[in-house]
Coordinates of C-alpha atoms and ligand atoms in Angstrom, one line a residue:
M1 CA 22.0 24.8 -24.8
P2 CA 25.6 24.3 -23.4
I3 CA 25.6 22.4 -19.7
N4 CA 27.1 24.7 -18.4
T5 CA 24.9 27.5 -19.0
L6 CA 21.6 25.2 -18.0
P7 CA 19.3 27.0 -15.5
K8 CA 18.8 25.5 -12.3
H9 CA 17.0 22.0 -12.0
D10 CA 16.4 18.8 -10.9
V11 CA 15.3 16.9 -13.6
K12 CA 15.0 12.8 -14.2
D13 CA 16.8 12.6 -17.3
L14 CA 17.9 15.4 -19.8
G15 CA 18.1 12.9 -22.7
L16 CA 14.7 13.2 -23.3
A17 CA 14.8 16.4 -23.8
A18 CA 14.1 16.6 -27.5
H19 CA 11.0 14.3 -27.3
G20 CA 9.5 16.4 -24.8
R21 CA 10.2 19.7 -27.1
L22 CA 8.4 17.6 -29.6
R23 CA 5.5 17.1 -28.1
I24 CA 5.5 20.4 -26.2
E25 CA 5.0 21.9 -29.7
W26 CA 2.0 19.6 -30.7
A27 CA 0.3 20.8 -27.6
A28 CA 0.8 24.5 -28.5
T29 CA -0.7 24.1 -32.1
Q30 CA -3.9 23.6 -30.1
M31 CA -3.3 26.4 -27.7
P32 CA -4.6 28.9 -30.1
V33 CA -5.5 31.9 -27.4
L34 CA -2.2 30.4 -25.1
R35 CA -0.8 31.9 -28.4
L36 CA -2.1 34.8 -28.6
I37 CA -1.3 35.9 -25.8
Q38 CA 2.3 35.0 -26.5
E39 CA 2.0 36.9 -29.5
R40 CA 0.9 40.1 -27.3
F41 CA 3.4 39.5 -24.5
A42 CA 6.5 39.3 -26.4
K43 CA 6.0 42.5 -27.5
E44 CA 4.4 43.9 -24.8
K45 CA 6.7 42.6 -21.9
P46 CA 3.9 43.2 -19.6
L47 CA 5.6 40.9 -16.9
A48 CA 9.2 42.6 -17.2
G49 CA 11.5 42.1 -14.4
V50 CA 8.7 39.8 -12.2
K51 CA 10.2 36.5 -10.4
I52 CA 7.9 34.0 -11.0
A53 CA 7.3 30.7 -8.6
A54 CA 5.6 28.1 -9.8
C55 CA 4.0 25.4 -8.7
L56 CA 2.0 22.9 -11.6
H57 CA 1.5 19.5 -13.0
V58 CA 4.5 20.2 -15.5
T59 CA 3.1 18.4 -18.7
T60 CA 2.9 20.1 -22.7
E61 CA 0.3 22.5 -21.0
T62 CA 2.3 24.1 -18.8
A63 CA 5.3 24.4 -20.5
N64 CA 3.1 26.4 -23.4
L65 CA 2.2 28.5 -20.6
M66 CA 5.6 28.8 -19.2
L67 CA 6.5 29.9 -22.1
A68 CA 4.1 32.8 -22.9
M69 CA 5.3 34.0 -19.4
Q70 CA 8.6 34.0 -20.4
A71 CA 7.7 35.8 -23.4
G72 CA 5.8 38.7 -21.5
G73 CA 9.9 39.1 -20.1
A74 CA 9.2 36.4 -16.8
D75 CA 11.8 35.2 -15.0
L76 CA 10.4 31.6 -14.2
A77 CA 11.1 29.3 -11.7
L78 CA 8.8 25.8 -11.8
C79 CA 8.4 22.9 -9.7
A80 CA 5.7 20.2 -9.6
S81 CA 2.2 20.4 -7.7
N82 CA 1.7 16.6 -7.7
P83 CA 4.5 13.8 -7.2
L84 CA 2.8 11.4 -10.1
S85 CA 2.1 14.5 -12.1
T86 CA 5.1 15.0 -14.2
Q87 CA 6.1 14.6 -17.7
D88 CA 10.2 13.8 -17.2
D89 CA 10.9 14.4 -21.2
V90 CA 8.6 18.4 -20.3
A91 CA 10.4 18.2 -17.7
A92 CA 13.8 17.7 -19.8
A93 CA 13.0 19.9 -22.2
L94 CA 11.9 23.4 -20.4
V95 CA 15.6 22.8 -18.6
S96 CA 17.6 22.3 -21.7
E97 CA 15.6 23.5 -24.7
Y98 CA 14.2 27.0 -22.8
G99 CA 16.1 27.2 -20.1
I100 CA 13.9 27.5 -17.6
S101 CA 14.7 26.6 -14.0
T102 CA 12.6 23.3 -13.2
F103 CA 12.6 21.0 -10.5
A104 CA 10.6 18.1 -11.2
V105 CA 11.0 14.4 -11.5
K106 CA 7.4 11.9 -12.2
G107 CA 7.8 9.2 -8.8
E108 CA 9.5 11.5 -7.0
D109 CA 8.1 11.3 -3.0
N110 CA 7.0 13.4 -0.7
D111 CA 11.0 14.6 0.4
T112 CA 12.1 15.3 -2.3
Y113 CA 8.7 16.9 -3.3
Y114 CA 9.1 19.5 -0.9
R115 CA 13.0 19.5 -1.5
H116 CA 12.0 20.5 -5.0
I117 CA 9.2 23.5 -3.7
N118 CA 11.7 24.7 -1.3
A119 CA 14.6 25.1 -4.2
V120 CA 11.5 27.2 -6.1
L121 CA 10.6 29.6 -3.3
S122 CA 14.3 30.0 -2.7
T123 CA 14.8 31.9 -6.4
G124 CA 13.2 34.9 -4.1
P125 CA 9.4 35.2 -6.6
N126 CA 7.8 38.4 -7.0
M127 CA 4.5 36.2 -7.5
T128 CA 3.4 32.6 -7.0
M129 CA 1.6 30.7 -9.5
D130 CA 0.0 27.2 -7.4
D131 CA -2.1 24.6 -8.3
G132 CA -3.6 22.8 -5.2
C133 CA -1.9 25.9 -2.7
D134 CA 1.3 23.5 -1.4
L135 CA 3.5 26.6 -2.5
V136 CA 1.4 29.0 -0.8
S137 CA 0.9 27.1 2.1
A138 CA 4.6 26.7 2.3
L139 CA 5.9 30.0 1.2
H140 CA 3.2 31.4 3.8
R141 CA 5.1 29.0 6.9
D142 CA 8.7 30.1 5.4
T143 CA 10.4 31.9 8.4
T144 CA 13.3 33.4 6.3
G145 CA 10.7 36.7 5.2
L146 CA 11.1 35.1 1.5
I147 CA 6.7 36.5 1.4
D148 CA 8.2 39.9 1.5
A149 CA 8.8 40.5 -1.8
V150 CA 5.9 39.0 -3.4
F151 CA 2.9 40.8 -4.2
G152 CA 0.7 39.0 -5.7
G153 CA -0.1 34.7 -6.8
T154 CA -2.7 32.7 -9.0
E155 CA -4.3 29.9 -7.9
E156 CA -5.3 27.0 -10.7
T157 CA -7.9 24.7 -9.1
T158 CA -10.6 24.1 -6.9
T159 CA -9.0 22.7 -3.7
G160 CA -6.5 25.6 -3.7
V161 CA -8.9 28.2 -4.1
V162 CA -10.8 26.0 -1.2
R163 CA -7.7 26.4 1.0
L164 CA -6.7 30.1 0.5
R165 CA -10.3 31.3 1.6
S166 CA -9.4 29.1 5.1
M167 CA -6.5 30.9 4.9
Q168 CA -8.4 34.5 3.9
E169 CA -10.7 33.8 7.0
N170 CA -8.6 33.2 10.0
G171 CA -6.4 36.3 8.3
V172 CA -3.3 34.8 7.2
L173 CA -3.5 35.1 3.8
R174 CA -0.3 37.6 3.4
Y175 CA -1.2 38.5 -0.2
P176 CA -3.5 39.4 -3.2
I177 CA -4.7 35.3 -5.1
V178 CA -6.5 35.7 -7.9
A179 CA -8.8 32.5 -8.0
V180 CA -8.1 31.4 -11.8
N181 CA -10.9 28.1 -11.2
E182 CA -13.9 30.4 -10.6
A183 CA -13.3 32.3 -14.0
S184 CA -16.2 30.7 -16.1
T185 CA -13.8 29.3 -19.0
K186 CA -11.8 28.0 -16.2
H187 CA -14.0 25.3 -14.3
F188 CA -16.9 25.5 -17.3
F189 CA -14.6 23.7 -19.0
D190 CA -11.7 22.6 -17.7
N191 CA -13.0 21.2 -14.4
R192 CA -16.1 19.7 -16.5
Y193 CA -14.9 18.7 -20.1
G194 CA -11.2 18.5 -19.0
T195 CA -11.2 16.1 -16.5
G196 CA -14.2 14.5 -17.9
Q197 CA -12.0 13.1 -20.4
S198 CA -8.8 12.8 -18.9
T199 CA -9.9 10.7 -16.3
L200 CA -11.9 8.6 -18.4
D201 CA -8.3 8.5 -20.6
G202 CA -6.7 7.3 -16.8
V203 CA -9.0 4.6 -16.0
I204 CA -8.5 3.1 -19.7
R205 CA -4.9 3.5 -19.8
A206 CA -4.3 1.9 -16.5
T207 CA -6.5 -0.5 -17.0
N208 CA -7.7 -1.6 -21.1
F209 CA -10.9 -1.9 -18.8
L210 CA -14.3 -2.1 -21.1
I211 CA -16.3 0.1 -19.7
A212 CA -19.3 -0.5 -21.3
G213 CA -22.2 -2.5 -19.2
S214 CA -20.0 -1.9 -16.1
T215 CA -21.2 0.3 -13.3
V216 CA -19.3 3.6 -12.7
V217 CA -19.5 5.3 -9.2
V218 CA -19.0 8.7 -9.2
A219 CA -18.8 10.2 -5.9
G220 CA -18.8 14.4 -5.9
Y221 CA -21.4 16.2 -8.7
G222 CA -19.2 19.1 -8.7
W223 CA -18.1 20.6 -12.3
C224 CA -15.6 17.2 -12.2
G225 CA -18.1 15.0 -11.1
R226 CA -20.4 16.4 -13.3
G227 CA -17.9 16.1 -16.1
I228 CA -17.0 12.5 -15.3
A229 CA -20.5 11.2 -15.2
M230 CA -20.9 12.6 -18.8
R231 CA -18.1 10.8 -20.4
A232 CA -18.6 7.1 -18.5
R233 CA -22.3 7.6 -19.7
G234 CA -21.3 8.2 -23.0
L235 CA -19.1 5.2 -23.3
G236 CA -22.6 2.9 -22.0
A237 CA -21.4 2.7 -18.0
N238 CA -24.3 2.4 -16.1
V239 CA -23.6 5.6 -13.5
V240 CA -24.4 6.2 -10.1
V241 CA -23.8 9.9 -8.4
T242 CA -22.6 10.0 -5.0
E243 CA -23.0 13.5 -3.7
V244 CA -23.6 15.2 0.0
D245 CA -25.3 18.6 -1.6
P246 CA -29.4 17.8 -1.8
I247 CA -29.1 20.6 -4.6
R248 CA -26.4 18.8 -6.8
A249 CA -27.5 15.4 -5.6
L250 CA -30.9 16.3 -7.1
E251 CA -29.6 17.9 -10.3
A252 CA -27.1 14.2 -11.1
L253 CA -31.0 12.5 -10.6
M254 CA -32.7 14.9 -13.2
D255 CA -29.6 15.0 -15.3
G256 CA -30.6 10.9 -14.7
Y257 CA -28.2 9.0 -13.1
R258 CA -29.0 6.8 -10.4
V259 CA -27.6 8.7 -6.5
M260 CA -27.3 6.6 -3.6
P261 CA -25.5 6.9 -0.7
S262 CA -21.4 5.2 -1.3
V263 CA -21.7 2.5 1.1
E264 CA -24.9 1.1 -1.5
A265 CA -23.0 2.2 -4.5
A266 CA -20.0 1.0 -3.6
K267 CA -21.6 -2.5 -4.1
R268 CA -22.3 -2.8 -7.1
A269 CA -19.4 -0.3 -8.4
D270 CA -16.8 -1.9 -10.7
V271 CA -15.1 1.0 -11.0
F272 CA -15.6 3.8 -8.6
I273 CA -14.0 7.3 -8.7
T274 CA -14.1 9.7 -6.5
A275 CA -14.0 13.7 -7.3
T276 CA -15.2 15.3 -4.0
G277 CA -12.3 17.4 -2.4
D278 CA -12.6 15.7 0.8
V279 CA -10.9 13.5 2.6
N280 CA -11.6 9.6 3.1
V281 CA -14.8 9.4 0.8
V282 CA -13.9 5.5 0.1
D283 CA -13.3 4.2 4.0
R284 CA -13.9 1.0 5.6
A285 CA -17.2 0.6 5.1
Q286 CA -17.3 0.8 1.2
L287 CA -14.1 -1.3 1.1
A288 CA -16.3 -4.0 3.3
V289 CA -19.1 -3.9 0.4
M290 CA -17.1 -3.6 -2.4
K291 CA -16.9 -6.6 -4.8
D292 CA -14.2 -8.9 -5.8
G293 CA -12.4 -6.9 -8.6
A294 CA -13.8 -3.8 -8.2
M295 CA -10.8 -0.7 -9.1
L296 CA -10.6 2.6 -7.3
A297 CA -9.8 5.6 -8.4
N298 CA -9.4 9.2 -7.7
S299 CA -9.4 12.1 -9.7
G300 CA -9.6 15.0 -7.2
H301 CA -6.1 17.2 -6.4
F302 CA -5.2 15.3 -3.0
N303 CA -4.5 11.4 -2.3
D304 CA -6.9 11.0 0.7
E305 CA -10.0 11.2 -0.9
I306 CA -9.7 6.9 -1.1
N307 CA -8.7 5.7 2.9
I308 CA -5.6 4.0 1.3
P309 CA -3.6 3.2 5.2
A310 CA -7.5 1.4 6.0
L311 CA -7.3 -0.5 2.9
A312 CA -3.6 -1.7 3.5
E313 CA -4.9 -2.7 7.0
M314 CA -7.9 -4.5 5.6
S315 CA -5.9 -6.2 3.3
S316 CA -3.2 -9.5 3.6
G317 CA -1.4 -8.5 0.8
R318 CA -0.3 -6.5 -2.5
R319 CA 1.3 -6.3 -5.0
M320 CA 1.6 -4.3 -8.9
V321 CA 0.2 -5.8 -11.1
R322 CA 0.0 -3.7 -14.4
D323 CA 2.1 0.4 -13.8
F324 CA -0.8 2.2 -12.4
V325 CA -2.4 -1.1 -10.6
E326 CA -2.3 -2.0 -7.7
E327 CA -4.0 -5.4 -6.2
F328 CA -5.5 -5.5 -2.4
R329 CA -6.0 -9.0 -1.3
L330 CA -8.0 -8.2 1.0
T331 CA -8.4 -10.9 4.5
D332 CA -11.9 -12.4 3.0
G333 CA -10.3 -13.1 -0.2
R334 CA -11.6 -10.3 -2.1
R335 CA -9.0 -8.0 -4.7
L336 CA -9.9 -4.7 -5.2
Y337 CA -7.7 -2.6 -6.8
L338 CA -6.2 0.5 -6.8
L339 CA -5.2 3.2 -9.7
A340 CA -2.1 5.2 -9.4
D341 CA -2.0 5.7 -6.2
G342 CA -5.2 6.7 -5.4
R343 CA -3.2 9.9 -7.2
L344 CA -4.3 12.1 -10.1
V345 CA -5.3 9.7 -12.0
N346 CA -6.1 11.8 -15.4
L347 CA -2.6 13.3 -15.0
S348 CA -0.5 10.7 -12.6
A349 CA -2.0 6.9 -15.6
A350 CA -2.9 9.4 -19.0
E351 CA -1.4 12.8 -19.7
G352 CA -4.4 15.3 -18.3
H353 CA -6.9 17.4 -19.7
P354 CA -6.1 18.1 -23.3
A355 CA -4.9 20.9 -24.5
G356 CA -7.9 22.2 -26.1
V357 CA -9.2 23.1 -22.6
M358 CA -5.9 23.8 -20.9
D359 CA -5.3 26.4 -23.1
M360 CA -8.6 28.6 -21.6
S361 CA -6.9 27.6 -17.9
F362 CA -3.6 28.9 -19.3
A363 CA -5.2 31.9 -21.1
N364 CA -6.6 32.8 -17.6
Q365 CA -3.2 32.2 -16.0
A366 CA -1.5 34.7 -18.1
L367 CA -3.8 37.7 -18.3
S368 CA -4.4 37.1 -14.2
A369 CA -0.4 37.5 -14.1
E370 CA -0.4 40.2 -16.0
F371 CA -3.5 41.9 -14.0
L372 CA -1.8 41.4 -10.8
R373 CA 1.5 42.8 -12.3
Q374 CA -0.8 45.7 -12.8
H375 CA -3.3 46.2 -9.7
A376 CA -1.6 44.2 -7.0
S377 CA -0.9 47.3 -4.9
E378 CA -4.9 48.0 -5.3
L379 CA -5.8 44.7 -4.0
Q380 CA -6.3 43.1 0.0
N381 CA -4.4 40.3 1.2
Q382 CA -7.6 38.1 -0.5
V383 CA -8.7 35.7 -2.7
Y384 CA -9.8 37.7 -6.1
V385 CA -12.1 36.1 -8.6
V386 CA -11.0 37.0 -12.4
P387 CA -12.6 40.5 -14.2
T388 CA -14.9 39.1 -16.1
E389 CA -13.7 41.7 -19.2
I390 CA -10.4 38.8 -18.7
D391 CA -13.4 35.6 -18.8
R392 CA -15.2 36.8 -21.4
E393 CA -12.6 37.7 -23.7
I394 CA -11.0 34.8 -23.6
A395 CA -14.9 32.6 -24.5
R396 CA -14.5 35.7 -28.0
L397 CA -11.0 34.4 -29.3
K398 CA -11.6 30.3 -27.9
L399 CA -14.7 30.9 -30.5
R400 CA -12.9 32.9 -33.2
A401 CA -9.8 30.6 -32.9
M402 CA -12.7 27.5 -33.4
N403 CA -13.9 29.4 -36.3
V404 CA -17.7 30.0 -34.7
E405 CA -19.3 32.9 -35.1
I406 CA -21.8 34.3 -32.9
D407 CA -24.9 37.1 -32.9
E408 CA -24.8 40.4 -30.9
L409 CA -28.0 41.5 -29.6
T410 CA -30.1 44.3 -31.1
D411 CA -30.0 48.1 -30.1
E412 CA -33.6 47.2 -29.4
Q413 CA -32.1 43.9 -27.0
R414 CA -29.8 46.0 -25.3
K415 CA -33.1 48.0 -24.1
Y416 CA -35.7 46.1 -24.1
L417 CA -33.5 44.3 -21.1
A418 CA -32.2 47.6 -19.5
S419 CA -35.8 48.6 -19.6
W420 CA -38.7 47.6 -16.3
E421 CA -41.4 49.4 -17.6
S422 CA -41.9 47.1 -20.2
G423 CA -44.1 44.0 -19.2
T424 CA -47.5 41.5 -19.8
Ligands
LIG1 N1 -4.8 20.2 -14.3 C1 -5.1 19.0 -15.1 N2 -4.7 18.8 -16.7 C2 -3.5 18.9 -16.7 C3 -2.8 19.8 -17.6 N3 -2.4 19.4 -19.3 N4 -1.5 20.0 -18.0 C4 -1.7 20.7 -16.1 N5 -2.6 21.1 -15.8 C5 -3.6 19.9 -15.1

């Protein structure tokens, strides 16, 4: 695009755009469901005239979501949902190849992160698309009345949904939000197989560490923790799970992992990975007993699962020893290695979830945005789940794209399931 027609933006280097475009096109080859939606959106324009403020990880997959929304007629402004997850070539391509207003620079500081959120909000959106609830939270704290124009929003991730439910319970949520995370075609796949693969990918890219024969501790056995544990075991690790929920702990045990308190697990860890969504999961007590050379990584949304200020206080020095690997030398001589600043290791040190799984997550985003456009006036200021028909249709389309056929119930079976008379 000619430089004077570019949309508003703040990206690292527009010169990276051609490279970004190639990678966006590559991801598109693995997003067949989103492509079908994009093709329909291009004909039907269900989002014509809707201004969307999006706060998402700026990746090749997100770029394809933005293109689907653009095809549907939406006017878009995008910022990063994490200071370290932006792919700078993608941000450049979004601006100069596709004309989408983008504010995101990998490694931006906190002030810039919020300046970018405010830049996106100042476009006066009617809809929000968030990942982690920082955008929605900033909009609810804004005092200039921007929120009055917003009729609905979507939220991508578990952490964001937890925050939104808290807003709903406290009576402060000002518009309806569809929790994309709650769709089965999102969390069963993205959180489990996406986080599982991309977290190990992040740890390995950052460290080139041999997982086979090592002890990997996974804190939290939600969908993300299950995926990380599964993939670590697949690579030959002895996997230890820590949990606070007795049912999940039991599940981890019966899935074949060792389960123990986190301080015990910390003594054994070669790699300690947090995926809980809670704060200070690795705290002084765990740091005090870790082995020399142990690595710490986080795959939860925020960088507060590992108590980094405590780690710094317990250390006499720190230095970067590789990209995304910081060595902390503790006062007792042990060295601990923090990956990617304790931020999402899969998006900071690797590329996030593969496109093949984001295909379903972002199909949910696109169809939820369309649903909101059609139904927002009938909804309350609450958190809604993705309608089951949308969820099941996405699964059907994904199976078809993967050339997998399944059976249908016969009439006899349908009747049987609907009856209560027949028994032993
Ligand atoms: N969240 C996790 N992986 C992602 C990706 N590849 N793109 C956008 N958001 C993500």
